[in-house]
Coordinates of C-alpha atoms in Angstrom, one line a residue:
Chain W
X25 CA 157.0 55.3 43.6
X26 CA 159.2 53.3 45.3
X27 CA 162.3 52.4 46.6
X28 CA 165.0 54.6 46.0
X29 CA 163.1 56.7 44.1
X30 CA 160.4 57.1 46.9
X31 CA 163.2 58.7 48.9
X32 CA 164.4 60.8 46.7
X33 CA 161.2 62.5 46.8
X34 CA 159.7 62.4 50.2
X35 CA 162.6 63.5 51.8
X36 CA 165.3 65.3 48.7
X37 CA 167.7 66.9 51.6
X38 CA 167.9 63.6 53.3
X39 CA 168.5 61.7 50.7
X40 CA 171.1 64.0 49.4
X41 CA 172.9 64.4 52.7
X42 CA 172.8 60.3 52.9
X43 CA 174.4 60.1 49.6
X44 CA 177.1 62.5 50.8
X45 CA 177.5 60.5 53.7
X46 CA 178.2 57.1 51.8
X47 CA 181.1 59.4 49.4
X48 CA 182.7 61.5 52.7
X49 CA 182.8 58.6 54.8
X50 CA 184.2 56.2 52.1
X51 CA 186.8 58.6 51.4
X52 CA 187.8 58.9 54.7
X53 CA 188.0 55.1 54.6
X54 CA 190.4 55.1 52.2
X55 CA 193.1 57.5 54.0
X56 CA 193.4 54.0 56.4
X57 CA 196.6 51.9 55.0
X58 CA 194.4 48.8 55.5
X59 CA 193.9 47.2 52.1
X60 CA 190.5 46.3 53.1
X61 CA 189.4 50.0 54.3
X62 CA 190.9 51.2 50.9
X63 CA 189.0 48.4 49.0
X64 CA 185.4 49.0 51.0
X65 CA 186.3 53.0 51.2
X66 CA 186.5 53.4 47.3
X67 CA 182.7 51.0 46.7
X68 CA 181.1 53.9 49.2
X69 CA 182.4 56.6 47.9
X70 CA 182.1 55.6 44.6
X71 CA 178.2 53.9 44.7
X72 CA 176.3 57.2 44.5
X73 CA 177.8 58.0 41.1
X74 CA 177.0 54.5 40.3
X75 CA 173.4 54.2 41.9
X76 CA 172.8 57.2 39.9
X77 CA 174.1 56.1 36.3
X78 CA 172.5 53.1 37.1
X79 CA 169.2 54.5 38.0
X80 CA 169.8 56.9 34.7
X81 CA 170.1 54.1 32.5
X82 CA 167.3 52.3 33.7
X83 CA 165.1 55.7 33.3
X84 CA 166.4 56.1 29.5
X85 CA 164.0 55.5 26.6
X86 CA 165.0 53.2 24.0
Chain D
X6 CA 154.3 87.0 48.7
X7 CA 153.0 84.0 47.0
X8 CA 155.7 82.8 44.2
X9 CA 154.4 80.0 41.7
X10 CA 155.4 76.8 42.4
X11 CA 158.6 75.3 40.8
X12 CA 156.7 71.7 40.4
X13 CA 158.1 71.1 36.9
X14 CA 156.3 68.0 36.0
X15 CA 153.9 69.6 33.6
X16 CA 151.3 67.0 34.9
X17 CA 147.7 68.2 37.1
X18 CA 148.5 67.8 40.5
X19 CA 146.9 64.7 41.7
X20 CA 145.7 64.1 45.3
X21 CA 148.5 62.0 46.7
X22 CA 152.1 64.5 45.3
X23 CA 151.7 66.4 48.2
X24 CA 151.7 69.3 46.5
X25 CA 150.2 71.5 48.6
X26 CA 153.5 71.4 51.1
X27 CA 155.3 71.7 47.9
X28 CA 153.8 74.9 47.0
X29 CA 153.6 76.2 50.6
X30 CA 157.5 75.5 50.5
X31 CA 158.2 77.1 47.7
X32 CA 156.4 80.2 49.3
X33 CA 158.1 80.1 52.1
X34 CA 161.4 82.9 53.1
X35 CA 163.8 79.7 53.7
X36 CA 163.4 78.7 49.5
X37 CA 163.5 81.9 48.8
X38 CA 166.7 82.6 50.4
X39 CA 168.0 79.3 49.6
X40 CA 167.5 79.9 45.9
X41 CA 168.7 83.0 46.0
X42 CA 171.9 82.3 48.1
X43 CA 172.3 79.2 45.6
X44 CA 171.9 81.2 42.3
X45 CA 173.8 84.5 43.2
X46 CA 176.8 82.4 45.2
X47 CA 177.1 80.0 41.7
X48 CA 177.1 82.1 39.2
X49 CA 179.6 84.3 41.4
X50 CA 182.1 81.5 41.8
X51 CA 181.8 79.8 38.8
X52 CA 183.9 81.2 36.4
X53 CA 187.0 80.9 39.1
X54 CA 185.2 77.4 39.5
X55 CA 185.7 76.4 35.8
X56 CA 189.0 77.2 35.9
X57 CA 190.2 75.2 39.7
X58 CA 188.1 72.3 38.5
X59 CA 190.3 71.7 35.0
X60 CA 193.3 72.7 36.4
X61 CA 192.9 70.3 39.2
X62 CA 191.7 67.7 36.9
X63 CA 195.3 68.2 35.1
X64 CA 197.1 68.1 38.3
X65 CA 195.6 65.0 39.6
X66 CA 197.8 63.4 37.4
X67 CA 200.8 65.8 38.1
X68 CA 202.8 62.2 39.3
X69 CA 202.6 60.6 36.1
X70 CA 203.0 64.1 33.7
X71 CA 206.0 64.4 35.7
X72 CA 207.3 61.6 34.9
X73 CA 205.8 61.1 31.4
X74 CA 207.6 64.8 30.6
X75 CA 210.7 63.9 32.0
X76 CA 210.3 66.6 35.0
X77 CA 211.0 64.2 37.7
X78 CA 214.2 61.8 37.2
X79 CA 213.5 58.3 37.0
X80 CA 213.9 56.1 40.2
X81 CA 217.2 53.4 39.4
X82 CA 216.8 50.4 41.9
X83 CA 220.4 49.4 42.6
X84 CA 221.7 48.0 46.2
X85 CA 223.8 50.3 46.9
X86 CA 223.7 52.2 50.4
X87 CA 222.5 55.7 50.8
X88 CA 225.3 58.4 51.3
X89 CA 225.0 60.3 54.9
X90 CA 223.1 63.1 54.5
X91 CA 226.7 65.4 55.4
X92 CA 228.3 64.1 52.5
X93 CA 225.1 64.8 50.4
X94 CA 225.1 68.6 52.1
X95 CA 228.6 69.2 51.4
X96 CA 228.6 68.5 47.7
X97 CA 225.7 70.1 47.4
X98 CA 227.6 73.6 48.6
X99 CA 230.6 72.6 46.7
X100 CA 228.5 72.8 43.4
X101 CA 226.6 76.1 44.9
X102 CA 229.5 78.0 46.2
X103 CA 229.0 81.2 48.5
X104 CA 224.9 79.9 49.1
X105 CA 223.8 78.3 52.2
X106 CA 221.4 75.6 53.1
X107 CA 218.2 76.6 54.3
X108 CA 216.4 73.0 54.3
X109 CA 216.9 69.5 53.4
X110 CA 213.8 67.7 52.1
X111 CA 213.6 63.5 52.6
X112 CA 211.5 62.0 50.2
X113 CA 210.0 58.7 51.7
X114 CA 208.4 56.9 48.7
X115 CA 212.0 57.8 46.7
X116 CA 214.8 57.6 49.9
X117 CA 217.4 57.7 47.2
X118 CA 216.1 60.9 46.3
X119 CA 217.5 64.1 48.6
X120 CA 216.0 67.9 47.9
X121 CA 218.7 70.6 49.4
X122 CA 217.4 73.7 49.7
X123 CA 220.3 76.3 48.8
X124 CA 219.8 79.9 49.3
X125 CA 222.0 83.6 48.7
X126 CA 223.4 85.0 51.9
X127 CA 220.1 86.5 53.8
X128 CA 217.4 84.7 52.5
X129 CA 215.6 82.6 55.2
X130 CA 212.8 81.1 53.6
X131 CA 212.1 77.8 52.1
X132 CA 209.7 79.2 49.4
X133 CA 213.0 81.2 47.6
X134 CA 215.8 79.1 48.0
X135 CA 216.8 77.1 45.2
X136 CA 215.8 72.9 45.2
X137 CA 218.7 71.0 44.5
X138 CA 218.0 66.9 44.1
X139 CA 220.5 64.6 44.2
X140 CA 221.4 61.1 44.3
X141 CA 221.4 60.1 48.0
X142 CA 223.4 56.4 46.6
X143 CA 226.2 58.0 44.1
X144 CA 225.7 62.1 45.5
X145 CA 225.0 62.8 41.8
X146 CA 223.4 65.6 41.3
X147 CA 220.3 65.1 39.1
X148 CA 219.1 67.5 36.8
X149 CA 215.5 68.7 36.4
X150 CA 214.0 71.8 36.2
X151 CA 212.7 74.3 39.3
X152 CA 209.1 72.5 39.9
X153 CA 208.1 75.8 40.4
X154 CA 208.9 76.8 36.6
X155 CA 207.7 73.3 35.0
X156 CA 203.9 73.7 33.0
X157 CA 202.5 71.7 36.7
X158 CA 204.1 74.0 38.5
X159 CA 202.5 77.0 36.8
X160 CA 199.0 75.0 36.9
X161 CA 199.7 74.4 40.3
X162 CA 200.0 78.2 41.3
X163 CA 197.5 79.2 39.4
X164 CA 195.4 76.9 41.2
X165 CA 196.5 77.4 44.4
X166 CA 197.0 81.2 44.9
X167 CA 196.4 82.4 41.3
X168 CA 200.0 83.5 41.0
X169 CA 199.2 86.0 44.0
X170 CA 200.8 84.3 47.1
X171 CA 198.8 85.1 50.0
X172 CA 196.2 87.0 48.9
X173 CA 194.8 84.8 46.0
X174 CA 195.5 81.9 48.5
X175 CA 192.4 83.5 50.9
X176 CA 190.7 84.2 47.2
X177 CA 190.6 80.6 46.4
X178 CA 189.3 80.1 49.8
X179 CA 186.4 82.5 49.2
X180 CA 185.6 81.2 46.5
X181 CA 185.7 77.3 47.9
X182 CA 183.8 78.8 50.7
X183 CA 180.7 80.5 47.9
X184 CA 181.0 77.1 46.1
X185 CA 180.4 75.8 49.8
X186 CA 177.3 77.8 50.5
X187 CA 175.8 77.0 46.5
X188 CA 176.0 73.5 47.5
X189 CA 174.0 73.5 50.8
X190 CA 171.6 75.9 49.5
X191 CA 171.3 73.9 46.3
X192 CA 170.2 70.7 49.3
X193 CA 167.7 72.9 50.6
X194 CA 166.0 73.9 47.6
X195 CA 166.1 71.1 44.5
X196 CA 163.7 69.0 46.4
X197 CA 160.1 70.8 44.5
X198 CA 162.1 70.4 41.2
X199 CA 162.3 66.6 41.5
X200 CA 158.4 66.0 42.8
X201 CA 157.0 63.8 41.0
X202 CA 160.4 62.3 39.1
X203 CA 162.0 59.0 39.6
X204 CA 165.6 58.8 40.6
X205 CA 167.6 58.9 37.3
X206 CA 165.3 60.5 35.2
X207 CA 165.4 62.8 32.5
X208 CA 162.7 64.3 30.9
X209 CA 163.4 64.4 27.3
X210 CA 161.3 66.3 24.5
X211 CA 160.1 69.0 26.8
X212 CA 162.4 71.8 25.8
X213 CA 166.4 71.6 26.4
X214 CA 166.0 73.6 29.9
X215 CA 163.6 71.3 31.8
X216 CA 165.9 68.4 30.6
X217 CA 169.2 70.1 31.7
X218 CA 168.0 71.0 35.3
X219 CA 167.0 67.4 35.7
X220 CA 170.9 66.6 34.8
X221 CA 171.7 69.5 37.2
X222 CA 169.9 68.2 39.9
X223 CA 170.4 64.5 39.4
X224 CA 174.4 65.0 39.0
X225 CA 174.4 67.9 41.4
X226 CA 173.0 65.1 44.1
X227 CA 175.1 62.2 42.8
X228 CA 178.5 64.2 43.5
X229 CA 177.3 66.1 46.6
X230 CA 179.9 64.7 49.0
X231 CA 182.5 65.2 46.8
X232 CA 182.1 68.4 45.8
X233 CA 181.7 69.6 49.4
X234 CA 184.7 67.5 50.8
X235 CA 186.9 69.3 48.1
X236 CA 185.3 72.8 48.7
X237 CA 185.4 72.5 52.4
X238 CA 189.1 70.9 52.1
X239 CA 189.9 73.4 49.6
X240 CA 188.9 76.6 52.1
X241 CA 191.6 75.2 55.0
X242 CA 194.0 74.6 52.7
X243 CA 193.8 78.6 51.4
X244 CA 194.3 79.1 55.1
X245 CA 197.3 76.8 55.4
X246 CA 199.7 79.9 54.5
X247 CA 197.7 82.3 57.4
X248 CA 198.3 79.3 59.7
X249 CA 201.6 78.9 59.3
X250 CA 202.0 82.6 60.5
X251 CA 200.3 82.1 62.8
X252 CA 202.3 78.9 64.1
X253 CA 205.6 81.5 63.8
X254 CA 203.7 84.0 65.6
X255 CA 203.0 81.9 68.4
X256 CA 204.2 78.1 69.0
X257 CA 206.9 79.2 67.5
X258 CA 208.0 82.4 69.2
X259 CA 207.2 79.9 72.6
X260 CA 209.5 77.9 71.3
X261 CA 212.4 80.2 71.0
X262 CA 211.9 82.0 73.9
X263 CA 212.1 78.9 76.0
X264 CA 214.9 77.9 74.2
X265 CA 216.7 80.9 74.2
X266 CA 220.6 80.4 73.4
X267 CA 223.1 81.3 76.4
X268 CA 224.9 84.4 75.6
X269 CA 227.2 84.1 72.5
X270 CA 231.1 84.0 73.4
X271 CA 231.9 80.0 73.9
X272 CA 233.5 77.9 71.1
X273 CA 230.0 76.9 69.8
X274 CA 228.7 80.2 69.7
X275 CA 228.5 81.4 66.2
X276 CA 225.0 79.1 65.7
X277 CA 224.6 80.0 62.0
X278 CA 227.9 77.3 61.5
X279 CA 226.2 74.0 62.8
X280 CA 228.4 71.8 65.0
X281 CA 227.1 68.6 64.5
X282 CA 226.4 66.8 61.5
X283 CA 223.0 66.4 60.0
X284 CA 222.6 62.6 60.0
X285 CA 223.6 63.2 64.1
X286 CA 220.5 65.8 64.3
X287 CA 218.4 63.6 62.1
X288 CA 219.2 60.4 64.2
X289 CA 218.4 62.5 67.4
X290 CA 215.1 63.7 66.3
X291 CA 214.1 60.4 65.3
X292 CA 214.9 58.2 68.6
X293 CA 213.0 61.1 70.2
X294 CA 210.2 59.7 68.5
X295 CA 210.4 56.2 67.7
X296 CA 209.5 55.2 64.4
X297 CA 208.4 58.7 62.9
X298 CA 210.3 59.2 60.1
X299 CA 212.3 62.6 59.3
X300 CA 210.7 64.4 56.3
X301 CA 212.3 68.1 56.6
X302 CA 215.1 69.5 58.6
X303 CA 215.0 73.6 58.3
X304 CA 218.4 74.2 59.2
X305 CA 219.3 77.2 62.4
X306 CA 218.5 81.0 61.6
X307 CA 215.5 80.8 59.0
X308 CA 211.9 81.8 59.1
X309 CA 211.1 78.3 60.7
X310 CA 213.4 77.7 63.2
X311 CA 215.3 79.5 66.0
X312 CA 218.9 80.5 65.4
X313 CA 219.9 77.9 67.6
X314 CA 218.2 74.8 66.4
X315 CA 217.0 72.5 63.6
X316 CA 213.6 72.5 63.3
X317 CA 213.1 68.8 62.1
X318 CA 209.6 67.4 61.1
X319 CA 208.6 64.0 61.4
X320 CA 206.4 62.3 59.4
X321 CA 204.6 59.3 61.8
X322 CA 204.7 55.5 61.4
X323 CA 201.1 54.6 59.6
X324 CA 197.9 55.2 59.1
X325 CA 196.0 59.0 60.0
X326 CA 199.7 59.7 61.4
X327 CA 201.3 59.2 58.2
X328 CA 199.8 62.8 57.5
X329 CA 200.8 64.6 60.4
X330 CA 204.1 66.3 61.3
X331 CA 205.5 66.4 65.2
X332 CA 208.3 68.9 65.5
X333 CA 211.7 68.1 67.2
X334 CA 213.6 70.9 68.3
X335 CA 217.3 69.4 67.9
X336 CA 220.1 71.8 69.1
X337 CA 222.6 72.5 66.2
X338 CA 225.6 72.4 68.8
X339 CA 225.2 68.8 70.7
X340 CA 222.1 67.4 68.7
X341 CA 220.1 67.4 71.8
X342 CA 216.3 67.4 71.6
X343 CA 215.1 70.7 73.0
X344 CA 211.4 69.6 72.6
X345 CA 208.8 68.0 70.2
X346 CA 205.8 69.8 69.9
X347 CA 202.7 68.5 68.0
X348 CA 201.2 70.5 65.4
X349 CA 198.4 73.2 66.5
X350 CA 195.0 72.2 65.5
X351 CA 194.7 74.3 62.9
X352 CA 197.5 73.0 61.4
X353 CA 196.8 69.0 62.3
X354 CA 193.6 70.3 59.9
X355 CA 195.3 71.8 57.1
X356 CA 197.2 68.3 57.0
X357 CA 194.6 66.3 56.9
X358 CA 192.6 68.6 53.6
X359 CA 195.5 67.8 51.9
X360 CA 194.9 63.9 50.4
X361 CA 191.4 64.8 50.5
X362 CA 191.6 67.8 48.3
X363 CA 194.1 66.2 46.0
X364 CA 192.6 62.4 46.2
X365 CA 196.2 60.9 45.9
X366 CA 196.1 58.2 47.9
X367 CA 194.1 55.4 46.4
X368 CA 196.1 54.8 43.5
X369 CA 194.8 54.7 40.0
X370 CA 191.3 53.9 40.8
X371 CA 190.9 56.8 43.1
X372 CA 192.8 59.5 40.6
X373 CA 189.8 58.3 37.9
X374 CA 186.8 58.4 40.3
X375 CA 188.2 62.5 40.9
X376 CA 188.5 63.1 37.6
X377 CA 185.3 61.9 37.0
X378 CA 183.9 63.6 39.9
X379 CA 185.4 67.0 38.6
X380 CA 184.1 66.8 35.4
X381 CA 180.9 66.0 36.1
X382 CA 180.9 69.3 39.1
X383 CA 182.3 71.3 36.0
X384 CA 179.1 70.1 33.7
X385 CA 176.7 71.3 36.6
X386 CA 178.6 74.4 37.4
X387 CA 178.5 75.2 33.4
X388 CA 174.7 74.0 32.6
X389 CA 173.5 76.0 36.2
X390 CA 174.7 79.1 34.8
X391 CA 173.2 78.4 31.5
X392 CA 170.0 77.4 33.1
X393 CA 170.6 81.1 34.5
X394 CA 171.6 82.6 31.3
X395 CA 168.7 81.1 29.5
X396 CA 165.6 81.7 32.1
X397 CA 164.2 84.6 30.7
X398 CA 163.8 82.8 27.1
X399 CA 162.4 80.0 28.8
X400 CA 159.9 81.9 30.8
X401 CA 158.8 83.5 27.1
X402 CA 158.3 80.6 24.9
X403 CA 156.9 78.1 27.8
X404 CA 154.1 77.9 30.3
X405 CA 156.9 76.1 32.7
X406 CA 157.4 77.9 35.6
X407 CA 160.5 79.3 37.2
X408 CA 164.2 77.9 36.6
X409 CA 166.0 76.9 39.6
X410 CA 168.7 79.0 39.1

């Protein structure tokens, strides 16, 4: 495997906490009143849930 | 004690899975804890879970209900100038003879909007006197019913202190703090259950079970930072209430002392009959702070304040300060600033878990990423404690091994 997917495996509590890392510090972001920091805060915090239904779809059987 | 390994991928191990780490893993006292710890500290909090997760998902939207319902008045734009806050007061105690103000609340997204707090004779705290809005441009009062008593209001006590007050508050925070520990310990022990499985995959046609604890694994990673921002902003806000005793208990009773009033007998002495108008107080708290905005003033002689002063909070200019409160001490007699204290740390805290628990301040976009988010924590917390419910059955009519939870 590769990729993300190599990751995921070879190291699941890394990859989990990195995830978490890209959503907490996104957020945090956001609390900033520069438009910017909201506009970059929401892609982070919001790109695990869309790597993952991304990834999900990719992975689905016709 | 050698427990069978949890490698779900129903294929023979081949020489380059690893999976003799895997199984020595799964052997080892850490999993074993860790599953244990994640299981027993789930299935505990879950129930409670289910219910903060849809009643947050309602009051996300709280705002716009509000509104929607007709619970909050709508905002007129007009140009005319906002009333000063003593003329507000004063009409506010005409309608509401014989009560007293405790508070007056500034709302600084609505300025035309002005919350008095009135109270009977006696009653010193915020949390029982009656909210009065009005009109800060015509003095109008505008009607709309106790946010405590509105449908929201109900949701929102339920979910904050499950109509308990103090006590459920520290409930919800044990049960943040289980939902906490399920989520770390979930960390340590999904990686075995995803050997061998590409990110995003589900394996279908294998029974419902293996194919539900690849959903709770692959969501239960996806919303990980979420979940524990919420749970961990969710435990200091259930000790917001403790904190604020302990503020009156301390910084509080610090202030007082040290501000002691001189002994009672001149023509300003009866404190509990302010000499100065509010809009003097207001205007000396704020130039004690430049551009910090007033956002409460708890009038002399309640909970909150010393019987001599105002205890006036101010909101700051921008940014991280936005969220936090100083505290001007203004003197009800002459309107002098006594002192402005920050807020303790524990406090400063409590402020900050507040937009991150609640995820109101991005706007639309941010409200539907949270409810997202919360739906899809209430899908694992519900499918984890089927995956529970339904591991004995499993175990009988499949060769799989173990369920995670």
């Amino acid at each position: 495997m590769k990729g993300v997917s190599a990751m995921w495996q070879r190291h699941p509590a890394q990859f989990a906490l990195g995830l978490s890392a890209l959503t907490i510090a996104g957020l945090l972001m956001m609390l900033s009143d520069a438009a910017l920091c909201k506009s970059v805060g929401f892609v982070l915090s919001a790109l695990p849930s869309l790597m993952t239904a991304y990834n999900y779809r990719k992975h689905r059987r016709p | 004690m050698l427990r069978r390994s949890p490698d779900v991928s129903g294929k023979p191990a081949t020489g380059g899975d690893r999976r003799p780490s895997a199984t020595r893993f799964t052997a080892s006292r850490t999993f074993r804890i860790g599953l244990w710890l994640h299981r027993w500290s789930g299935l505990v909090a879950a129930p409670f879970f289910l219910v903060l997760c849809l009643t947050g998902t309602v009051l996300i939207f709280h705002e716009e209900i509000d509104e929607w319902a007709g619970w909050e008045p709508a905002v007129e734009t007009t140009d005319a100038p906002l009333l000063p806050l003593a003329t507000l007061t004063a009409g506010a105690l005409a309608r509401e003879p014989g009560k007293h103000i405790v508070a007056v609340a500034l709302d600084e997204d609505h300025p035309e909007h002005v919350t008095v707090n009135l109270a009977a004779p006696g009653i010193r705290t915020i949390a029982v006197a009656a909210p009065v809005l009005l009109d800060a441009r015509s003095g109008a009062y505008l009607p709309r019913p106790d946010p405590r008593t509105t449908p929201l209001g109900i949701l929102l006590r339920l979910h904050a202190n499950w109509f308990l007050g103090l006590p459920g508050q520290l409930a919800g925070g044990v049960v943040a703090l289980l939902v906490t520990i399920c989520l770390i310990s979930g960390v340590v022990v999904y990686g075995p259950y995803v050997r061998g499985l590409a990110f995003g995959a589900i394996r279908r046609g294998r029974g419902e079970a293996l194919r539900q604890r690849d959903l709770h694994n692959l969501i239960g990673v996806a919303t990980l930072g979420w979940t524990l921002l919420v749970s961990v902003t969710g435990i200091a806000l259930a000790l917001g209430g403790v904190g604020i005793l302990a503020w009156q208990a301390t910084e509080l009773q610090r202030l007082v002392r040290s501000h002691a009033p001189a002994p009672a007998g001149g023509a300003n002495g009866d404190t509990r009959a302010p000499s100065v108008s509010l809009d003097a107080v207001r205007a000396a708290a704020e130039a004690a702070r430049p551009g910090w905005r007033t956002t409460l003033m708890i009038f002399p002689d309640t909970a909150l304040s010393t019987d001599r002063h105002y205890t006036v909070l101010l909101a700051g200019p921008s940014g991280l300060q936005k969220r936090l409160f100083e505290v001007a001490l203004v003197d009800a007699r002459d309107a002098r600033v006594a002192e402005v204290a920050r807020l303790p740390w524990y406090l400063t805290v409590v402020r900050l878990s507040q937009p991150l628990h609640f995820g109101d301040y991005g706007s639309w976009p941010l409200k539907i990423l949270w409810c997202a988010l919360s739906w899809a924590a209430l899908f694992i917390t519900g499918n984890g404690a089927w995956l529970w419910w339904t591991r004995g059955r499993s175990r009988r009519t499949s060769p799989m091994p173990a369920d995670p939870v």
